[in-house]
Amino acid sequence: MESLNEVWAHLTTAQQDPPTWAILLSALAALGVVSYSTSWHISRGLVTIAHEGGHALMAVLTRRKLQGIRLHSDTSGVTLTRGKPTGPGMILTALAGYVAPSLLGLGGAWLVSEGYVRILLWLVLVLLACMLLLIRNLFGVVSLLATGGAVFALSWFATDELQAVCAHAAVWFLLFGGVRPIFELQRKRRGNRAPDSDADQLARLTFLPAGFYIFFFLLVAGASLVAGTVLMVPWPLDLI
């Protein structure tokens, strides 16, 4: 019992924020990764993990039968569910994917702003472990194990200062990375290359057009980015 109490105390002890310059530098680094095509192609799979995790979580919450998740090497993914093909559960499940990375980033921004970096890292590990049970292809298993291994190594071996900086960078990546796929989706739709996208599925499920849902995705992503910035960047700026 004492050992468990010590672990809990260790997890819930707030860590000191990194210097403001380090927070801003981590933001610039994350923005660079998301903006540059090569680095985005390499890292985009992390956003896909959050995207498909959002579908899966909402499917469970709306009591749909979750059959599995597949992650592909081209950074796409699919979440397979079973249940009524229409209705609130199907709508909410389809709605959750594109907003999941941004909302996860916003939650992470709150945790790191309060100094709860260790809790954030271990929550990510728990979510990845739950998702691993649902993966139905080898590439997905390897992707989750690699991501989880990196997070575990950071949480177990890194100093508090390094943990804080990396956690900020990861949160910035989710906030910026939640925006770019929405613009990519719109470009694909203009070229008729995404007829079965989440937005188009939602249009078929409801009376609203697909463009409305793309606007909604973008609104959530933009609001999360602004709110996350307010939470993580101390004001007035002190760069020393």
mmCIF file of C-alpha atoms in Angstrom:
data_model
loop_
_atom_site.group_PDB
_atom_site.id
_atom_site.type_symbol
_atom_site.label_atom_id
_atom_site.label_comp_id
_atom_site.label_asym_id
_atom_site.label_seq_id
_atom_site.Cartn_x
_atom_site.Cartn_y
_atom_site.Cartn_z
ATOM 1 C CA MET A 1 0.000 0.000 0.000
ATOM 2 C CA GLU A 2 2.824 2.411 0.861
ATOM 3 C CA SER A 3 4.464 1.622 -2.451
ATOM 4 C CA LEU A 4 1.246 2.405 -4.346
ATOM 5 C CA ASN A 5 0.861 5.627 -2.398
ATOM 6 C CA GLU A 6 4.410 6.595 -3.308
ATOM 7 C CA VAL A 7 3.766 5.904 -6.991
ATOM 8 C CA TRP A 8 0.562 7.961 -6.909
ATOM 9 C CA ALA A 9 2.315 10.798 -5.110
ATOM 10 C CA HIS A 10 5.090 10.707 -7.695
ATOM 11 C CA LEU A 11 2.604 10.857 -10.576
ATOM 12 C CA THR A 12 0.526 13.666 -9.101
ATOM 13 C CA THR A 13 3.407 15.877 -7.979
ATOM 14 C CA ALA A 14 3.361 18.911 -10.243
ATOM 15 C CA GLN A 15 6.536 19.496 -12.221
ATOM 16 C CA GLN A 16 7.981 22.897 -12.925
ATOM 17 C CA ASP A 17 7.201 24.392 -16.316
ATOM 18 C CA PRO A 18 10.126 24.653 -18.731
ATOM 19 C CA PRO A 19 11.351 28.169 -19.588
ATOM 20 C CA THR A 20 9.101 30.155 -21.885
ATOM 21 C CA TRP A 21 11.726 30.087 -24.648
ATOM 22 C CA ALA A 22 11.700 26.270 -24.507
ATOM 23 C CA ILE A 23 7.889 26.183 -24.770
ATOM 24 C CA LEU A 24 7.962 28.501 -27.791
ATOM 25 C CA LEU A 25 10.815 26.569 -29.381
ATOM 26 C CA SER A 26 8.908 23.305 -28.961
ATOM 27 C CA ALA A 27 5.917 24.976 -30.641
ATOM 28 C CA LEU A 28 8.056 26.063 -33.583
ATOM 29 C CA ALA A 29 9.572 22.592 -33.868
ATOM 30 C CA ALA A 30 6.110 20.956 -33.896
ATOM 31 C CA LEU A 31 4.850 23.472 -36.456
ATOM 32 C CA GLY A 32 7.880 22.728 -38.627
ATOM 33 C CA VAL A 33 7.245 18.983 -38.465
ATOM 34 C CA VAL A 34 3.588 19.450 -39.429
ATOM 35 C CA SER A 35 4.320 22.005 -42.178
ATOM 36 C CA TYR A 36 7.198 20.213 -43.934
ATOM 37 C CA SER A 37 5.868 17.492 -46.239
ATOM 38 C CA THR A 38 8.554 14.866 -45.563
ATOM 39 C CA SER A 39 8.454 15.118 -41.777
ATOM 40 C CA TRP A 40 4.650 15.268 -41.876
ATOM 41 C CA HIS A 41 4.450 12.069 -43.894
ATOM 42 C CA ILE A 42 6.695 10.324 -41.355
ATOM 43 C CA SER A 43 4.861 11.625 -38.281
ATOM 44 C CA ARG A 44 1.285 11.739 -39.570
ATOM 45 C CA GLY A 45 0.677 8.196 -38.348
ATOM 46 C CA LEU A 46 0.631 9.534 -34.784
ATOM 47 C CA VAL A 47 -2.320 11.749 -35.683
ATOM 48 C CA THR A 48 -3.979 8.744 -37.321
ATOM 49 C CA ILE A 49 -3.637 6.820 -34.056
ATOM 50 C CA ALA A 50 -5.485 9.627 -32.246
ATOM 51 C CA HIS A 51 -8.056 9.854 -35.058
ATOM 52 C CA GLU A 52 -8.919 6.158 -35.011
ATOM 53 C CA GLY A 53 -8.801 6.144 -31.222
ATOM 54 C CA GLY A 54 -11.466 8.854 -31.254
ATOM 55 C CA HIS A 55 -13.722 6.720 -33.460
ATOM 56 C CA ALA A 56 -13.155 3.700 -31.221
ATOM 57 C CA LEU A 57 -13.799 5.542 -27.960
ATOM 58 C CA MET A 58 -17.024 7.084 -29.241
ATOM 59 C CA ALA A 59 -18.173 3.712 -30.564
ATOM 60 C CA VAL A 60 -17.713 2.233 -27.087
ATOM 61 C CA LEU A 61 -19.449 5.193 -25.410
ATOM 62 C CA THR A 62 -22.438 4.910 -27.757
ATOM 63 C CA ARG A 63 -22.565 1.139 -27.204
ATOM 64 C CA ARG A 64 -21.733 0.118 -30.732
ATOM 65 C CA LYS A 65 -19.947 -3.197 -31.243
ATOM 66 C CA LEU A 66 -16.280 -2.403 -31.777
ATOM 67 C CA GLN A 67 -14.732 -5.011 -34.065
ATOM 68 C CA GLY A 68 -11.211 -3.661 -34.466
ATOM 69 C CA ILE A 69 -8.824 -1.007 -35.739
ATOM 70 C CA ARG A 70 -6.382 -1.101 -38.644
ATOM 71 C CA LEU A 71 -3.467 1.286 -39.149
ATOM 72 C CA HIS A 72 -1.821 1.338 -42.560
ATOM 73 C CA SER A 73 1.667 2.256 -43.756
ATOM 74 C CA ASP A 74 0.283 5.099 -45.911
ATOM 75 C CA THR A 75 -0.818 6.759 -42.594
ATOM 76 C CA SER A 76 -4.486 5.953 -43.213
ATOM 77 C CA GLY A 77 -6.583 3.915 -40.835
ATOM 78 C CA VAL A 78 -10.021 2.396 -40.346
ATOM 79 C CA THR A 79 -12.132 1.592 -37.293
ATOM 80 C CA LEU A 80 -14.625 -1.234 -37.764
ATOM 81 C CA THR A 81 -17.857 -1.152 -35.775
ATOM 82 C CA ARG A 82 -21.120 -3.030 -35.917
ATOM 83 C CA GLY A 83 -24.584 -1.783 -35.078
ATOM 84 C CA LYS A 84 -27.354 0.331 -36.550
ATOM 85 C CA PRO A 85 -26.098 1.952 -39.773
ATOM 86 C CA THR A 86 -27.937 5.145 -38.845
ATOM 87 C CA GLY A 87 -28.828 7.042 -35.697
ATOM 88 C CA PRO A 88 -26.981 9.061 -33.025
ATOM 89 C CA GLY A 89 -24.403 6.368 -32.245
ATOM 90 C CA MET A 90 -23.239 6.118 -35.848
ATOM 91 C CA ILE A 91 -23.249 9.911 -36.263
ATOM 92 C CA LEU A 92 -21.208 10.539 -33.114
ATOM 93 C CA THR A 93 -18.757 7.779 -34.004
ATOM 94 C CA ALA A 94 -18.160 9.282 -37.453
ATOM 95 C CA LEU A 95 -17.916 12.777 -35.953
ATOM 96 C CA ALA A 96 -15.237 11.861 -33.399
ATOM 97 C CA GLY A 97 -12.293 11.064 -35.665
ATOM 98 C CA TYR A 98 -11.153 14.425 -36.998
ATOM 99 C CA VAL A 99 -11.707 16.260 -33.706
ATOM 100 C CA ALA A 100 -9.950 13.643 -31.546
ATOM 101 C CA PRO A 101 -6.308 14.779 -32.088
ATOM 102 C CA SER A 102 -7.171 18.407 -31.306
ATOM 103 C CA LEU A 103 -9.241 17.571 -28.233
ATOM 104 C CA LEU A 104 -6.526 15.206 -27.000
ATOM 105 C CA GLY A 105 -4.029 18.009 -27.531
ATOM 106 C CA LEU A 106 -6.227 20.426 -25.604
ATOM 107 C CA GLY A 107 -6.493 17.993 -22.695
ATOM 108 C CA GLY A 108 -2.741 17.522 -22.804
ATOM 109 C CA ALA A 109 -2.248 21.301 -22.816
ATOM 110 C CA TRP A 110 -4.245 21.581 -19.600
ATOM 111 C CA LEU A 111 -2.256 18.797 -17.930
ATOM 112 C CA VAL A 112 1.174 20.211 -18.834
ATOM 113 C CA SER A 113 0.075 23.733 -17.884
ATOM 114 C CA GLU A 114 -0.725 22.379 -14.415
ATOM 115 C CA GLY A 115 2.581 20.517 -14.256
ATOM 116 C CA TYR A 116 1.030 17.036 -14.507
ATOM 117 C CA VAL A 117 3.456 15.794 -17.142
ATOM 118 C CA ARG A 118 3.834 12.310 -15.640
ATOM 119 C CA ILE A 119 0.061 11.817 -15.539
ATOM 120 C CA LEU A 120 -0.128 12.802 -19.207
ATOM 121 C CA LEU A 121 2.572 10.313 -20.178
ATOM 122 C CA TRP A 122 0.962 7.458 -18.284
ATOM 123 C CA LEU A 123 -2.508 8.282 -19.579
ATOM 124 C CA VAL A 124 -1.094 8.042 -23.085
ATOM 125 C CA LEU A 125 0.425 4.663 -22.231
ATOM 126 C CA VAL A 126 -2.905 3.390 -20.896
ATOM 127 C CA LEU A 127 -4.759 4.592 -24.004
ATOM 128 C CA LEU A 128 -2.184 2.990 -26.293
ATOM 129 C CA ALA A 129 -2.414 -0.286 -24.361
ATOM 130 C CA CYS A 130 -6.214 -0.307 -24.681
ATOM 131 C CA MET A 131 -5.948 0.451 -28.380
ATOM 132 C CA LEU A 132 -3.380 -2.308 -28.864
ATOM 133 C CA LEU A 133 -6.019 -4.859 -27.822
ATOM 134 C CA LEU A 134 -8.165 -3.715 -30.740
ATOM 135 C CA ILE A 135 -5.546 -3.642 -33.501
ATOM 136 C CA ARG A 136 -6.151 -6.166 -36.265
ATOM 137 C CA ASN A 137 -3.048 -5.841 -38.452
ATOM 138 C CA LEU A 138 0.711 -6.216 -37.972
ATOM 139 C CA PHE A 139 1.652 -2.678 -39.011
ATOM 140 C CA GLY A 140 -0.772 -1.293 -36.456
ATOM 141 C CA VAL A 141 0.733 -3.445 -33.705
ATOM 142 C CA VAL A 142 4.264 -2.333 -34.592
ATOM 143 C CA SER A 143 3.185 1.333 -34.729
ATOM 144 C CA LEU A 144 1.572 1.241 -31.302
ATOM 145 C CA LEU A 145 4.447 -0.698 -29.717
ATOM 146 C CA ALA A 146 6.987 1.758 -31.115
ATOM 147 C CA THR A 147 4.972 4.766 -29.924
ATOM 148 C CA GLY A 148 4.322 3.229 -26.528
ATOM 149 C CA GLY A 149 7.971 2.257 -26.144
ATOM 150 C CA ALA A 150 9.089 5.811 -26.826
ATOM 151 C CA VAL A 151 6.584 7.240 -24.329
ATOM 152 C CA PHE A 152 7.564 4.681 -21.694
ATOM 153 C CA ALA A 153 11.274 5.401 -22.150
ATOM 154 C CA LEU A 154 10.582 9.125 -21.779
ATOM 155 C CA SER A 155 8.517 8.606 -18.638
ATOM 156 C CA TRP A 156 10.980 6.172 -17.028
ATOM 157 C CA PHE A 157 14.451 7.372 -17.975
ATOM 158 C CA ALA A 158 14.257 11.062 -18.880
ATOM 159 C CA THR A 159 14.808 13.908 -16.442
ATOM 160 C CA ASP A 160 11.859 16.030 -15.341
ATOM 161 C CA GLU A 161 13.088 18.888 -17.530
ATOM 162 C CA LEU A 162 13.322 16.715 -20.643
ATOM 163 C CA GLN A 163 9.925 15.163 -19.922
ATOM 164 C CA ALA A 164 8.329 18.596 -19.684
ATOM 165 C CA VAL A 165 9.849 19.871 -22.933
ATOM 166 C CA CYS A 166 8.971 16.696 -24.858
ATOM 167 C CA ALA A 167 5.444 16.701 -23.450
ATOM 168 C CA HIS A 168 4.957 20.290 -24.593
ATOM 169 C CA ALA A 169 6.302 19.410 -28.050
ATOM 170 C CA ALA A 170 3.952 16.421 -28.312
ATOM 171 C CA VAL A 171 0.950 18.525 -27.296
ATOM 172 C CA TRP A 172 1.875 21.209 -29.825
ATOM 173 C CA PHE A 173 2.186 18.481 -32.460
ATOM 174 C CA LEU A 174 -1.343 17.239 -31.743
ATOM 175 C CA LEU A 175 -2.756 20.772 -31.809
ATOM 176 C CA PHE A 176 -1.071 21.683 -35.103
ATOM 177 C CA GLY A 177 -1.445 18.168 -36.479
ATOM 178 C CA GLY A 178 -5.171 18.231 -35.820
ATOM 179 C CA VAL A 179 -5.579 21.083 -38.307
ATOM 180 C CA ARG A 180 -3.658 19.906 -41.389
ATOM 181 C CA PRO A 181 -5.668 16.703 -42.098
ATOM 182 C CA ILE A 182 -8.852 18.769 -42.368
ATOM 183 C CA PHE A 183 -7.394 20.884 -45.169
ATOM 184 C CA GLU A 184 -6.065 17.716 -46.788
ATOM 185 C CA LEU A 185 -9.549 16.220 -46.623
ATOM 186 C CA GLN A 186 -11.069 19.265 -48.308
ATOM 187 C CA ARG A 187 -8.502 19.134 -51.116
ATOM 188 C CA LYS A 188 -9.228 15.450 -51.691
ATOM 189 C CA ARG A 189 -12.957 16.101 -51.774
ATOM 190 C CA ARG A 190 -12.508 18.827 -54.380
ATOM 191 C CA GLY A 191 -10.715 16.277 -56.552
ATOM 192 C CA ASN A 192 -13.411 13.651 -55.859
ATOM 193 C CA ARG A 193 -10.782 11.451 -54.176
ATOM 194 C CA ALA A 194 -12.561 10.969 -50.841
ATOM 195 C CA PRO A 195 -16.173 9.909 -51.532
ATOM 196 C CA ASP A 196 -16.372 7.899 -48.306
ATOM 197 C CA SER A 197 -14.683 10.384 -45.972
ATOM 198 C CA ASP A 198 -16.060 10.987 -42.490
ATOM 199 C CA ALA A 199 -17.623 14.252 -43.693
ATOM 200 C CA ASP A 200 -19.366 12.530 -46.603
ATOM 201 C CA GLN A 201 -20.591 9.713 -44.369
ATOM 202 C CA LEU A 202 -22.004 12.306 -41.978
ATOM 203 C CA ALA A 203 -23.721 14.078 -44.875
ATOM 204 C CA ARG A 204 -25.419 10.817 -45.817
ATOM 205 C CA LEU A 205 -26.430 10.201 -42.200
ATOM 206 C CA THR A 206 -27.887 13.673 -41.631
ATOM 207 C CA PHE A 207 -29.560 16.509 -43.520
ATOM 208 C CA LEU A 208 -26.405 18.679 -43.400
ATOM 209 C CA PRO A 209 -23.866 18.874 -46.253
ATOM 210 C CA ALA A 210 -20.315 17.542 -45.963
ATOM 211 C CA GLY A 211 -18.956 21.089 -46.086
ATOM 212 C CA PHE A 212 -20.697 21.848 -42.814
ATOM 213 C CA TYR A 213 -18.820 19.037 -41.080
ATOM 214 C CA ILE A 214 -15.492 20.120 -42.508
ATOM 215 C CA PHE A 215 -16.208 23.597 -41.118
ATOM 216 C CA PHE A 216 -17.108 22.011 -37.754
ATOM 217 C CA PHE A 217 -13.884 19.959 -37.707
ATOM 218 C CA LEU A 218 -11.893 23.094 -38.479
ATOM 219 C CA LEU A 219 -13.731 25.115 -35.832
ATOM 220 C CA VAL A 220 -12.936 22.543 -33.127
ATOM 221 C CA ALA A 221 -9.309 22.255 -34.250
ATOM 222 C CA GLY A 222 -8.830 26.037 -34.374
ATOM 223 C CA ALA A 223 -10.490 26.613 -31.009
ATOM 224 C CA SER A 224 -8.396 23.856 -29.432
ATOM 225 C CA LEU A 225 -5.203 25.387 -30.837
ATOM 226 C CA VAL A 226 -6.079 28.831 -29.474
ATOM 227 C CA ALA A 227 -7.130 27.485 -26.078
ATOM 228 C CA GLY A 228 -4.066 25.242 -25.875
ATOM 229 C CA THR A 229 -1.810 28.200 -26.666
ATOM 230 C CA VAL A 230 -3.435 30.275 -23.922
ATOM 231 C CA LEU A 231 -2.929 27.428 -21.453
ATOM 232 C CA MET A 232 0.699 26.651 -22.286
ATOM 233 C CA VAL A 233 2.263 30.018 -23.068
ATOM 234 C CA PRO A 234 2.653 32.186 -19.946
ATOM 235 C CA TRP A 235 1.731 35.848 -20.320
ATOM 236 C CA PRO A 236 3.401 38.288 -20.186
ATOM 237 C CA LEU A 237 6.247 36.602 -22.028
ATOM 238 C CA ASP A 238 9.446 36.114 -20.058
ATOM 239 C CA LEU A 239 12.081 34.653 -22.344
ATOM 240 C CA ILE A 240 14.876 34.640 -19.776
#
